[in-house]
Amino acid sequence: MLLCTAFNGLSQRAWARLRAGGHRVTVRTAGDPEAIAAAVAGAEPELILCPFLRHRVPEAVWRRYRTIIIHPGPPGDRGPAALDWAIMDAEPRWGMTALQATGDLDGGPIWGSRLFPMPADPPRKSTLYNTQVADAAMSLIDEVVRKAETPGFTPQPLDRHRPGATVRSRPPVRQADRSFSWHEPAAHILRRIRAADGRPGVRTTLAGVPVAVFDAHRGAASPGEPGTIAAHSHGAVLVRTGDGALWVGHARRPAGPGVPVKLPAVLALAGVPEPQEAKEAPGFREIGYRRTGDVGLVSFDFYNGAMSTTHCRRLLAALRHAMAQDTKVVVLSGGEVFSHGLHLGVIEAHPDPAGEAWRNITAIDDLCREIITCTGQLVVSALSGNAGAGGVMLALGADKVIARDSVMLNPHYRTMGLYGSEYWTYVLPRRVGEAQARQLTTRCEPISATEAAGLGLVDRLAASDRKAFTAAALGYAAELAEGPRARALL
């Protein structure tokens, strides 16, 4: 049994991996100890794995069933905010620990652990979680299952598992712990914001408005008072700091007009008088293009994979530019998340949600149609991150799809109460057939990249390392461009 607070990306990877290994897996989500006890009651699992659980496992559960917590910290680390503290404290190495649930929170005997180097540049918490943490968790889950099947295995206490390791218990991170002043160095502020990204953000003020900020990147601005907005670019605002500037891509207004959702910073500050000097300026890049021989690479990285009307129109313009070049293959390469389709936050916060929803649907459909109808070049979708709903269908519009082998796909809309668009009734059946397309869109289950390759949704798998993936995608595109192969595929 997988016992989770939510069936998030890491939990989905665990579910797919265990099923691929021939195990019968049930998933139960629970939001408090009482719900945990109720979720387990009657199931009689041989083993409970908790890859993402925010609450203590009740004694009645862990005493009866072997329950293993996958904790996002090295042996000895305890507490509910391990990754937040690791990023804020600039830990050079971090890790994951599989430990048995007991009455001592995060203090039970250890089934296994993994250590990994932390990036020198502070990662977003969400990025760290979905890369090194998730990869280590999958390896640990494999080890736990093997040991659970081994007669006589006994997990070890901390001092035997890793002699010399010490216990370090840390409390939840409060907003007071995350707080910063815009007068402080940009590097310090960047680390604070990224340690709270994607939740809960860091509270501060922009243009005199209380907000929570996310999606921070280094920038450069003319001298001025720290905390003032120097420029804006594609929805982001450039904020001066004590020794430079940072782009803030997204913000959430906890109070005030509109819906309190995470939005591009310019939209979150809508209605706030703009400083006279804060004009549109280059510098915040979500879309790029470069050429390597006969291959053109259109890269895009939209926060959380959400694509607003503006995002779709800008990406369409970049794609048309790429298609106007004398290349043989165009690679459409996404970022940390490839795409989840429409930007529901922007739609919800718009004064005319129905009108904005229609504009967003039309814009993403225009983008999908451009991909599907391209006959001058082969189009390759390169998925280095997860994709869901319309984002999957957008990728399937390409002639070929390459994906990292750790990517998860959710090729359905029904859980959002939507029928869907993005020409899915064409692009999905042409790859898997009508019956399989109907099953994928009605069962609403995640599928791994490996499973997707078996179904015909993905044409090539590449290793999990993100940096190596871009090279693999370009190499695949170069293969397709060679000799008569490109013409034959066109």
Short mmCIF file of C-alpha atoms in Angstrom, two decimals:
data_model
loop_
_atom_site.label_atom_id
_atom_site.label_comp_id
_atom_site.label_asym_id
_atom_site.label_seq_id
_atom_site.Cartn_x
_atom_site.Cartn_y
_atom_site.Cartn_z
CA MET A 1 0.00 0.00 0.00
CA LEU A 2 1.10 3.55 -0.78
CA LEU A 3 -0.11 5.85 1.99
CA CYS A 4 0.10 9.50 0.94
CA THR A 5 -1.13 12.93 1.90
CA ALA A 6 -1.65 13.48 -1.83
CA PHE A 7 -0.97 11.40 -4.93
CA ASN A 8 1.78 13.75 -6.08
CA GLY A 9 4.43 13.24 -8.73
CA LEU A 10 6.79 11.28 -6.49
CA SER A 11 3.96 9.04 -5.29
CA GLN A 12 2.89 8.47 -8.88
CA ARG A 13 6.43 7.42 -9.82
CA ALA A 14 6.49 5.00 -6.89
CA TRP A 15 3.11 3.55 -7.89
CA ALA A 16 4.18 3.04 -11.50
CA ARG A 17 7.54 1.58 -10.51
CA LEU A 18 6.04 -0.93 -8.07
CA ARG A 19 3.39 -2.03 -10.57
CA ALA A 20 6.04 -2.46 -13.24
CA GLY A 21 7.86 -4.73 -10.79
CA GLY A 22 4.84 -7.01 -10.62
CA HIS A 23 3.51 -5.85 -7.24
CA ARG A 24 -0.17 -5.35 -6.46
CA VAL A 25 -0.38 -1.76 -5.24
CA THR A 26 -3.22 0.16 -3.67
CA VAL A 27 -3.10 3.90 -3.02
CA ARG A 28 -4.76 5.59 -0.08
CA THR A 29 -4.66 9.34 0.53
CA ALA A 30 -5.28 10.67 4.01
CA GLY A 31 -5.07 14.14 5.52
CA ASP A 32 -4.89 13.36 9.25
CA PRO A 33 -4.15 10.46 11.64
CA GLU A 34 -7.82 9.45 11.86
CA ALA A 35 -8.08 9.30 8.09
CA ILE A 36 -4.85 7.27 7.95
CA ALA A 37 -6.30 4.68 10.32
CA ALA A 38 -9.53 4.54 8.32
CA ALA A 39 -7.65 4.24 5.01
CA VAL A 40 -5.68 1.21 6.22
CA ALA A 41 -8.59 -0.51 7.98
CA GLY A 42 -9.67 -3.65 6.17
CA ALA A 43 -6.92 -3.46 3.52
CA GLU A 44 -4.52 -5.87 5.28
CA PRO A 45 -1.41 -4.71 3.37
CA GLU A 46 1.81 -6.72 3.56
CA LEU A 47 3.84 -3.51 3.46
CA ILE A 48 2.94 0.18 3.74
CA LEU A 49 5.17 2.73 2.01
CA CYS A 50 4.78 6.43 2.73
CA PRO A 51 6.58 8.43 0.01
CA PHE A 52 4.73 11.66 0.84
CA LEU A 53 3.00 11.80 4.19
CA ARG A 54 2.71 14.95 6.29
CA HIS A 55 1.12 13.38 9.38
CA ARG A 56 2.23 10.96 12.07
CA VAL A 57 1.19 7.34 11.49
CA PRO A 58 -1.13 6.20 14.31
CA GLU A 59 0.25 3.58 16.69
CA ALA A 60 -2.57 1.18 15.82
CA VAL A 61 -1.30 1.17 12.22
CA TRP A 62 2.48 0.91 12.66
CA ARG A 63 2.25 -1.73 15.36
CA ARG A 64 0.16 -4.00 13.11
CA TYR A 65 1.71 -3.33 9.71
CA ARG A 66 5.28 -2.70 8.63
CA THR A 67 5.13 0.96 7.70
CA ILE A 68 8.11 2.61 6.04
CA ILE A 69 8.51 6.39 5.86
CA ILE A 70 10.52 7.78 2.94
CA HIS A 71 12.00 10.85 4.64
CA PRO A 72 13.61 13.62 2.51
CA GLY A 73 16.68 13.96 4.69
CA PRO A 74 19.87 12.03 5.52
CA PRO A 75 20.09 9.59 8.44
CA GLY A 76 19.58 11.49 11.69
CA ASP A 77 17.59 14.34 10.18
CA ARG A 78 14.18 14.78 11.75
CA GLY A 79 11.36 17.20 11.18
CA PRO A 80 8.71 18.18 8.62
CA ALA A 81 10.70 20.80 6.64
CA ALA A 82 13.90 18.97 5.73
CA LEU A 83 14.31 20.37 2.22
CA ASP A 84 13.48 23.93 3.23
CA TRP A 85 16.22 23.92 5.86
CA ALA A 86 18.71 22.16 3.57
CA ILE A 87 18.37 24.85 0.90
CA MET A 88 18.35 27.77 3.33
CA ASP A 89 21.41 26.44 5.13
CA ALA A 90 23.29 25.79 1.87
CA GLU A 91 23.95 22.17 2.80
CA PRO A 92 26.66 20.77 0.47
CA ARG A 93 25.21 17.25 0.64
CA TRP A 94 21.78 15.93 1.42
CA GLY A 95 20.01 12.61 1.35
CA MET A 96 16.99 10.37 1.78
CA THR A 97 16.23 7.84 4.49
CA ALA A 98 13.80 4.93 4.60
CA LEU A 99 12.84 4.36 8.21
CA GLN A 100 10.24 2.32 10.01
CA ALA A 101 7.37 4.21 11.58
CA THR A 102 7.41 4.12 15.38
CA GLY A 103 6.26 6.37 18.19
CA ASP A 104 9.44 8.41 17.72
CA LEU A 105 8.78 10.74 14.76
CA ASP A 106 11.42 10.16 12.04
CA GLY A 107 13.41 8.20 14.64
CA GLY A 108 12.59 4.60 13.80
CA PRO A 109 15.08 1.93 12.67
CA ILE A 110 16.54 2.48 9.22
CA TRP A 111 15.94 0.30 6.15
CA GLY A 112 18.28 2.22 3.86
CA SER A 113 19.57 5.65 2.91
CA ARG A 114 21.02 7.60 0.00
CA LEU A 115 23.27 10.67 -0.11
CA PHE A 116 23.68 13.11 -3.00
CA PRO A 117 25.51 16.41 -3.62
CA MET A 118 23.42 19.57 -3.49
CA PRO A 119 23.61 21.97 -6.44
CA ALA A 120 25.92 24.94 -5.86
CA ASP A 121 23.25 27.27 -7.25
CA PRO A 122 20.30 27.13 -4.83
CA PRO A 123 17.59 24.98 -6.41
CA ARG A 124 13.89 25.57 -6.13
CA LYS A 125 12.51 23.25 -3.49
CA SER A 126 10.16 21.79 -6.09
CA THR A 127 13.05 21.19 -8.50
CA LEU A 128 15.14 19.44 -5.84
CA TYR A 129 12.14 17.33 -4.83
CA ASN A 130 11.38 16.25 -8.39
CA THR A 131 14.98 15.41 -9.32
CA GLN A 132 17.59 14.23 -6.79
CA VAL A 133 15.03 13.53 -4.06
CA ALA A 134 12.63 11.62 -6.32
CA ASP A 135 15.46 9.60 -7.93
CA ALA A 136 16.86 8.67 -4.53
CA ALA A 137 13.38 7.77 -3.29
CA MET A 138 12.85 5.33 -6.17
CA SER A 139 16.16 3.63 -5.44
CA LEU A 140 15.28 3.40 -1.75
CA ILE A 141 11.83 1.96 -2.48
CA ASP A 142 13.44 -0.78 -4.56
CA GLU A 143 15.75 -1.58 -1.64
CA VAL A 144 12.93 -1.58 0.90
CA VAL A 145 10.84 -4.00 -1.17
CA ARG A 146 13.81 -6.34 -1.61
CA LYS A 147 14.50 -6.32 2.12
CA ALA A 148 10.82 -6.80 2.97
CA GLU A 149 10.92 -10.00 0.92
CA THR A 150 14.05 -11.22 2.73
CA PRO A 151 13.25 -13.54 5.66
CA GLY A 152 14.83 -12.41 8.89
CA PHE A 153 15.73 -8.87 7.77
CA THR A 154 15.88 -6.42 10.65
CA PRO A 155 16.27 -2.65 10.15
CA GLN A 156 19.12 -0.97 12.03
CA PRO A 157 19.15 1.89 14.53
CA LEU A 158 20.91 5.07 13.45
CA ASP A 159 24.18 4.40 15.26
CA ARG A 160 24.59 1.04 13.53
CA HIS A 161 23.37 2.12 10.11
CA ARG A 162 25.70 5.11 9.96
CA PRO A 163 28.18 5.21 12.84
CA GLY A 164 28.98 8.76 13.87
CA ALA A 165 25.73 10.22 12.54
CA THR A 166 23.96 12.48 14.99
CA VAL A 167 20.30 13.28 15.46
CA ARG A 168 19.25 16.72 14.30
CA SER A 169 15.62 17.60 14.95
CA ARG A 170 14.38 20.78 13.36
CA PRO A 171 11.00 22.45 13.66
CA PRO A 172 8.69 23.52 10.86
CA VAL A 173 9.91 26.59 8.97
CA ARG A 174 7.93 29.68 9.97
CA GLN A 175 7.58 32.77 7.83
CA ALA A 176 9.80 34.50 10.38
CA ASP A 177 12.55 32.01 9.49
CA ARG A 178 12.11 32.70 5.78
CA SER A 179 11.90 36.49 6.03
CA PHE A 180 14.36 38.77 4.29
CA SER A 181 14.90 42.44 3.57
CA TRP A 182 15.31 43.66 0.00
CA HIS A 183 18.38 45.52 1.35
CA GLU A 184 20.15 42.17 1.78
CA PRO A 185 22.32 40.60 -0.95
CA ALA A 186 20.53 39.11 -3.95
CA ALA A 187 22.12 35.68 -3.37
CA HIS A 188 20.70 35.51 0.16
CA ILE A 189 17.21 36.54 -0.98
CA LEU A 190 17.31 34.10 -3.90
CA ARG A 191 18.09 31.22 -1.56
CA ARG A 192 15.23 32.17 0.78
CA ILE A 193 12.67 32.38 -2.03
CA ARG A 194 13.77 29.15 -3.69
CA ALA A 195 13.64 27.27 -0.39
CA ALA A 196 9.91 28.07 -0.24
CA ASP A 197 9.11 27.38 -3.91
CA GLY A 198 6.54 26.07 -4.86
CA ARG A 199 4.91 26.28 -1.41
CA PRO A 200 4.32 28.30 0.72
CA GLY A 201 6.32 31.17 -0.82
CA VAL A 202 7.93 33.98 1.18
CA ARG A 203 5.90 36.92 2.40
CA THR A 204 7.20 40.36 1.52
CA THR A 205 5.95 43.56 -0.12
CA LEU A 206 6.13 44.63 -3.77
CA ALA A 207 5.10 48.14 -4.72
CA GLY A 208 3.72 48.49 -1.20
CA VAL A 209 1.47 45.45 -1.58
CA PRO A 210 1.79 42.41 0.74
CA VAL A 211 2.47 39.32 -1.38
CA ALA A 212 4.06 35.88 -1.25
CA VAL A 213 6.80 35.60 -3.89
CA PHE A 214 7.99 32.66 -6.00
CA ASP A 215 10.01 31.89 -9.12
CA ALA A 216 13.08 34.07 -8.47
CA HIS A 217 16.01 34.48 -10.88
CA ARG A 218 19.12 36.65 -10.94
CA GLY A 219 18.89 39.93 -12.83
CA ALA A 220 20.57 43.30 -13.26
CA ALA A 221 19.11 46.74 -12.76
CA SER A 222 20.12 50.38 -12.62
CA PRO A 223 20.93 51.69 -9.11
CA GLY A 224 17.98 52.52 -6.93
CA GLU A 225 16.27 51.93 -3.61
CA PRO A 226 16.17 48.22 -2.67
CA GLY A 227 12.68 46.79 -2.94
CA THR A 228 11.63 49.05 -5.80
CA ILE A 229 10.55 47.62 -9.14
CA ALA A 230 13.03 48.49 -11.87
CA ALA A 231 11.36 46.82 -14.85
CA HIS A 232 9.00 44.10 -15.96
CA SER A 233 9.30 41.42 -18.61
CA HIS A 234 6.80 38.79 -19.77
CA GLY A 235 4.86 38.92 -16.51
CA ALA A 236 7.88 39.08 -14.18
CA VAL A 237 9.06 42.11 -12.20
CA LEU A 238 12.69 43.10 -11.64
CA VAL A 239 13.21 44.06 -7.98
CA ARG A 240 16.29 45.89 -6.72
CA THR A 241 18.21 44.34 -3.83
CA GLY A 242 21.04 45.49 -1.60
CA ASP A 243 23.68 44.60 -4.18
CA GLY A 244 21.84 43.96 -7.44
CA ALA A 245 18.43 42.76 -8.54
CA LEU A 246 16.20 39.69 -8.85
CA TRP A 247 13.44 38.79 -11.26
CA VAL A 248 10.32 37.65 -9.44
CA GLY A 249 8.24 35.59 -11.83
CA HIS A 250 5.19 34.82 -9.70
CA ALA A 251 3.41 36.21 -6.67
CA ARG A 252 0.26 35.67 -4.69
CA ARG A 253 -1.74 38.37 -2.96
CA PRO A 254 -3.18 36.87 0.22
CA ALA A 255 -5.70 39.67 0.41
CA GLY A 256 -7.18 42.22 -1.90
CA PRO A 257 -9.19 42.17 -5.14
CA GLY A 258 -9.44 39.02 -7.21
CA VAL A 259 -8.72 35.41 -6.36
CA PRO A 260 -5.73 34.63 -4.06
CA VAL A 261 -3.93 32.30 -6.48
CA LYS A 262 -0.34 32.21 -7.66
CA LEU A 263 -0.04 34.44 -10.74
CA PRO A 264 2.61 36.02 -12.93
CA ALA A 265 3.86 38.89 -10.75
CA VAL A 266 2.62 41.65 -13.07
CA LEU A 267 -0.90 40.19 -12.93
CA ALA A 268 -0.72 39.73 -9.16
CA LEU A 269 0.06 43.45 -8.88
CA ALA A 270 -2.67 44.49 -11.31
CA GLY A 271 -4.23 47.77 -10.27
CA VAL A 272 -1.13 48.91 -8.36
CA PRO A 273 0.34 52.14 -9.77
CA GLU A 274 3.55 51.34 -11.68
CA PRO A 275 6.72 53.31 -10.96
CA GLN A 276 7.37 55.66 -13.88
CA GLU A 277 10.76 54.06 -14.61
CA ALA A 278 9.50 50.45 -14.52
CA LYS A 279 9.02 49.80 -18.21
CA GLU A 280 9.06 46.59 -20.23
CA ALA A 281 12.63 45.38 -20.52
CA PRO A 282 14.41 42.23 -21.73
CA GLY A 283 16.04 39.86 -19.31
CA PHE A 284 13.41 37.38 -18.12
CA ARG A 285 13.70 34.51 -20.59
CA GLU A 286 11.18 31.70 -20.65
CA ILE A 287 11.64 30.92 -24.36
CA GLY A 288 14.82 30.53 -26.39
CA TYR A 289 16.05 29.32 -29.77
CA ARG A 290 19.36 27.97 -30.96
CA ARG A 291 20.51 26.05 -33.97
CA THR A 292 22.88 23.09 -34.13
CA GLY A 293 23.51 22.01 -37.72
CA ASP A 294 20.23 20.85 -39.26
CA VAL A 295 18.43 20.97 -35.93
CA GLY A 296 16.66 23.96 -34.41
CA LEU A 297 15.93 23.86 -30.68
CA VAL A 298 12.98 25.83 -29.29
CA SER A 299 13.26 25.70 -25.50
CA PHE A 300 10.58 26.90 -23.11
CA ASP A 301 10.19 26.76 -19.36
CA PHE A 302 6.88 28.01 -17.99
CA TYR A 303 6.45 27.99 -14.23
CA ASN A 304 4.74 24.77 -13.09
CA GLY A 305 4.02 23.97 -16.73
CA ALA A 306 1.01 26.30 -16.85
CA MET A 307 0.51 28.03 -20.22
CA SER A 308 -1.57 31.22 -20.32
CA THR A 309 -2.91 32.82 -23.47
CA THR A 310 0.19 35.02 -23.61
CA HIS A 311 2.54 32.07 -23.11
CA CYS A 312 0.90 30.15 -25.93
CA ARG A 313 1.06 33.09 -28.33
CA ARG A 314 4.72 33.77 -27.54
CA LEU A 315 5.65 30.12 -27.97
CA LEU A 316 3.73 30.01 -31.25
CA ALA A 317 5.74 32.98 -32.51
CA ALA A 318 9.00 31.27 -31.51
CA LEU A 319 7.92 28.06 -33.19
CA ARG A 320 7.06 29.89 -36.41
CA HIS A 321 10.47 31.55 -36.34
CA ALA A 322 12.10 28.13 -36.00
CA MET A 323 10.02 26.70 -38.83
CA ALA A 324 11.07 29.56 -41.09
CA GLN A 325 14.72 28.47 -40.86
CA ASP A 326 16.35 26.03 -43.30
CA THR A 327 16.65 23.24 -40.74
CA LYS A 328 15.39 19.68 -41.11
CA VAL A 329 14.20 19.09 -37.55
CA VAL A 330 12.69 21.37 -34.90
CA VAL A 331 12.92 20.20 -31.29
CA LEU A 332 10.33 21.57 -28.86
CA SER A 333 11.98 21.18 -25.46
CA GLY A 334 10.17 21.91 -22.22
CA GLY A 335 11.59 22.74 -18.81
CA GLU A 336 11.23 21.36 -15.28
CA VAL A 337 7.62 20.59 -16.18
CA PHE A 338 6.96 20.14 -19.88
CA SER A 339 3.39 21.40 -19.76
CA HIS A 340 0.12 20.91 -17.93
CA GLY A 341 -1.88 22.82 -20.53
CA LEU A 342 -4.01 25.84 -19.69
CA HIS A 343 -3.06 28.30 -16.95
CA LEU A 344 -6.09 27.77 -14.71
CA GLY A 345 -4.85 30.35 -12.19
CA VAL A 346 -4.80 33.16 -14.75
CA ILE A 347 -8.25 32.09 -15.96
CA GLU A 348 -9.69 31.98 -12.45
CA ALA A 349 -8.29 35.40 -11.50
CA HIS A 350 -9.43 37.13 -14.71
CA PRO A 351 -12.39 39.54 -14.48
CA ASP A 352 -14.01 37.52 -17.28
CA PRO A 353 -13.01 33.88 -16.56
CA ALA A 354 -15.19 32.40 -19.31
CA GLY A 355 -13.79 34.76 -21.91
CA GLU A 356 -10.21 34.19 -20.82
CA ALA A 357 -10.74 30.42 -20.80
CA TRP A 358 -11.89 30.60 -24.43
CA ARG A 359 -8.92 32.77 -25.39
CA ASN A 360 -6.51 30.37 -23.65
CA ILE A 361 -8.07 27.33 -25.35
CA THR A 362 -7.92 29.04 -28.74
CA ALA A 363 -4.28 30.07 -28.22
CA ILE A 364 -3.10 26.60 -27.18
CA ASP A 365 -5.07 25.02 -30.02
CA ASP A 366 -3.37 27.37 -32.47
CA LEU A 367 -0.02 26.22 -31.10
CA CYS A 368 -0.98 22.55 -31.35
CA ARG A 369 -2.23 22.98 -34.91
CA GLU A 370 1.08 24.58 -35.93
CA ILE A 371 2.94 21.55 -34.59
CA ILE A 372 0.59 19.02 -36.20
CA THR A 373 0.49 20.67 -39.64
CA CYS A 374 4.20 21.44 -40.00
CA THR A 375 5.40 19.81 -43.23
CA GLY A 376 8.64 21.69 -43.80
CA GLN A 377 10.50 20.02 -40.94
CA LEU A 378 10.13 17.12 -38.58
CA VAL A 379 8.98 18.21 -35.13
CA VAL A 380 10.28 16.42 -32.04
CA SER A 381 8.80 16.97 -28.59
CA ALA A 382 11.44 16.60 -25.87
CA LEU A 383 9.99 15.93 -22.41
CA SER A 384 12.55 16.43 -19.66
CA GLY A 385 9.75 16.93 -17.13
CA ASN A 386 6.28 15.64 -16.38
CA ALA A 387 3.27 16.51 -18.51
CA GLY A 388 -0.45 16.39 -17.91
CA ALA A 389 -3.75 16.99 -19.65
CA GLY A 390 -3.31 19.37 -22.59
CA GLY A 391 0.45 19.35 -22.14
CA VAL A 392 0.59 15.66 -23.07
CA MET A 393 -1.60 16.23 -26.12
CA LEU A 394 0.53 19.19 -27.22
CA ALA A 395 3.60 16.95 -27.14
CA LEU A 396 1.83 14.21 -29.10
CA GLY A 397 1.19 16.61 -31.97
CA ALA A 398 4.86 16.24 -32.93
CA ASP A 399 6.17 13.65 -35.37
CA LYS A 400 8.37 12.11 -32.69
CA VAL A 401 8.51 12.22 -28.88
CA ILE A 402 11.58 11.67 -26.71
CA ALA A 403 11.27 11.62 -22.92
CA ARG A 404 13.44 11.17 -19.84
CA ASP A 405 12.85 7.70 -18.45
CA SER A 406 11.68 9.11 -15.10
CA VAL A 407 8.94 11.32 -16.57
CA MET A 408 5.29 10.75 -15.61
CA LEU A 409 2.40 11.50 -17.95
CA ASN A 410 -1.25 12.11 -17.11
CA PRO A 411 -3.00 11.98 -20.51
CA HIS A 412 -6.49 12.86 -19.33
CA TYR A 413 -8.74 15.77 -18.36
CA ARG A 414 -11.67 14.22 -16.49
CA THR A 415 -10.29 14.79 -12.98
CA MET A 416 -10.46 18.54 -13.70
CA GLY A 417 -14.03 18.25 -14.92
CA LEU A 418 -13.00 19.04 -18.50
CA TYR A 419 -13.47 17.28 -21.83
CA GLY A 420 -10.24 18.68 -23.20
CA SER A 421 -8.98 20.28 -26.36
CA GLU A 422 -5.51 20.44 -27.99
CA TYR A 423 -6.76 18.18 -30.82
CA TRP A 424 -6.51 15.18 -28.49
CA THR A 425 -9.23 13.27 -30.32
CA TYR A 426 -6.83 13.21 -33.28
CA VAL A 427 -3.32 12.99 -31.83
CA LEU A 428 -4.02 10.38 -29.14
CA PRO A 429 -5.92 7.77 -31.22
CA ARG A 430 -3.47 8.05 -34.12
CA ARG A 431 -0.75 6.76 -31.78
CA VAL A 432 -2.57 4.22 -29.62
CA GLY A 433 -5.89 3.51 -31.32
CA GLU A 434 -9.44 4.44 -30.33
CA ALA A 435 -9.86 1.80 -27.60
CA GLN A 436 -6.61 2.63 -25.80
CA ALA A 437 -7.25 6.37 -26.13
CA ARG A 438 -10.63 5.92 -24.50
CA GLN A 439 -9.08 3.90 -21.69
CA LEU A 440 -6.34 6.46 -21.03
CA THR A 441 -8.77 9.37 -20.88
CA THR A 442 -11.40 7.65 -18.74
CA ARG A 443 -9.33 5.65 -16.24
CA CYS A 444 -7.39 8.83 -15.40
CA GLU A 445 -4.26 7.04 -14.20
CA PRO A 446 -0.69 8.28 -14.50
CA ILE A 447 1.67 6.35 -16.76
CA SER A 448 5.44 6.24 -16.68
CA ALA A 449 7.58 7.16 -19.67
CA THR A 450 8.51 3.49 -20.00
CA GLU A 451 4.87 2.46 -20.11
CA ALA A 452 4.15 5.30 -22.53
CA ALA A 453 6.89 3.99 -24.83
CA GLY A 454 5.30 0.55 -24.75
CA LEU A 455 1.96 2.06 -25.76
CA GLY A 456 3.48 4.12 -28.59
CA LEU A 457 3.09 7.53 -26.95
CA VAL A 458 6.87 7.96 -26.67
CA ASP A 459 9.31 7.01 -29.44
CA ARG A 460 12.63 7.23 -27.58
CA LEU A 461 13.64 7.11 -23.91
CA ALA A 462 16.73 8.81 -22.52
CA ALA A 463 18.51 8.65 -19.17
CA SER A 464 17.21 10.65 -16.23
CA ASP A 465 19.97 13.25 -15.96
CA ARG A 466 18.43 16.54 -17.10
CA LYS A 467 21.62 18.06 -18.48
CA ALA A 468 22.42 14.95 -20.48
CA PHE A 469 18.84 14.82 -21.73
CA THR A 470 19.12 17.94 -23.90
CA ALA A 471 22.16 16.45 -25.60
CA ALA A 472 20.29 13.17 -26.08
CA ALA A 473 17.31 14.99 -27.61
CA LEU A 474 19.56 16.90 -30.02
CA GLY A 475 21.35 13.66 -30.90
CA TYR A 476 18.04 11.96 -31.63
CA ALA A 477 16.98 14.89 -33.80
CA ALA A 478 20.29 14.75 -35.69
CA GLU A 479 19.70 11.04 -36.37
CA LEU A 480 16.29 11.85 -37.82
CA ALA A 481 17.77 14.61 -39.98
CA GLU A 482 20.32 12.34 -41.63
CA GLY A 483 19.93 11.36 -45.30
CA PRO A 484 16.53 10.32 -46.62
CA ARG A 485 15.03 9.58 -43.19
CA ALA A 486 13.65 13.09 -42.66
CA ARG A 487 12.06 13.19 -46.11
CA ALA A 488 10.56 9.73 -45.62
CA LEU A 489 9.04 10.69 -42.27
CA LEU A 490 7.64 13.92 -43.70
#
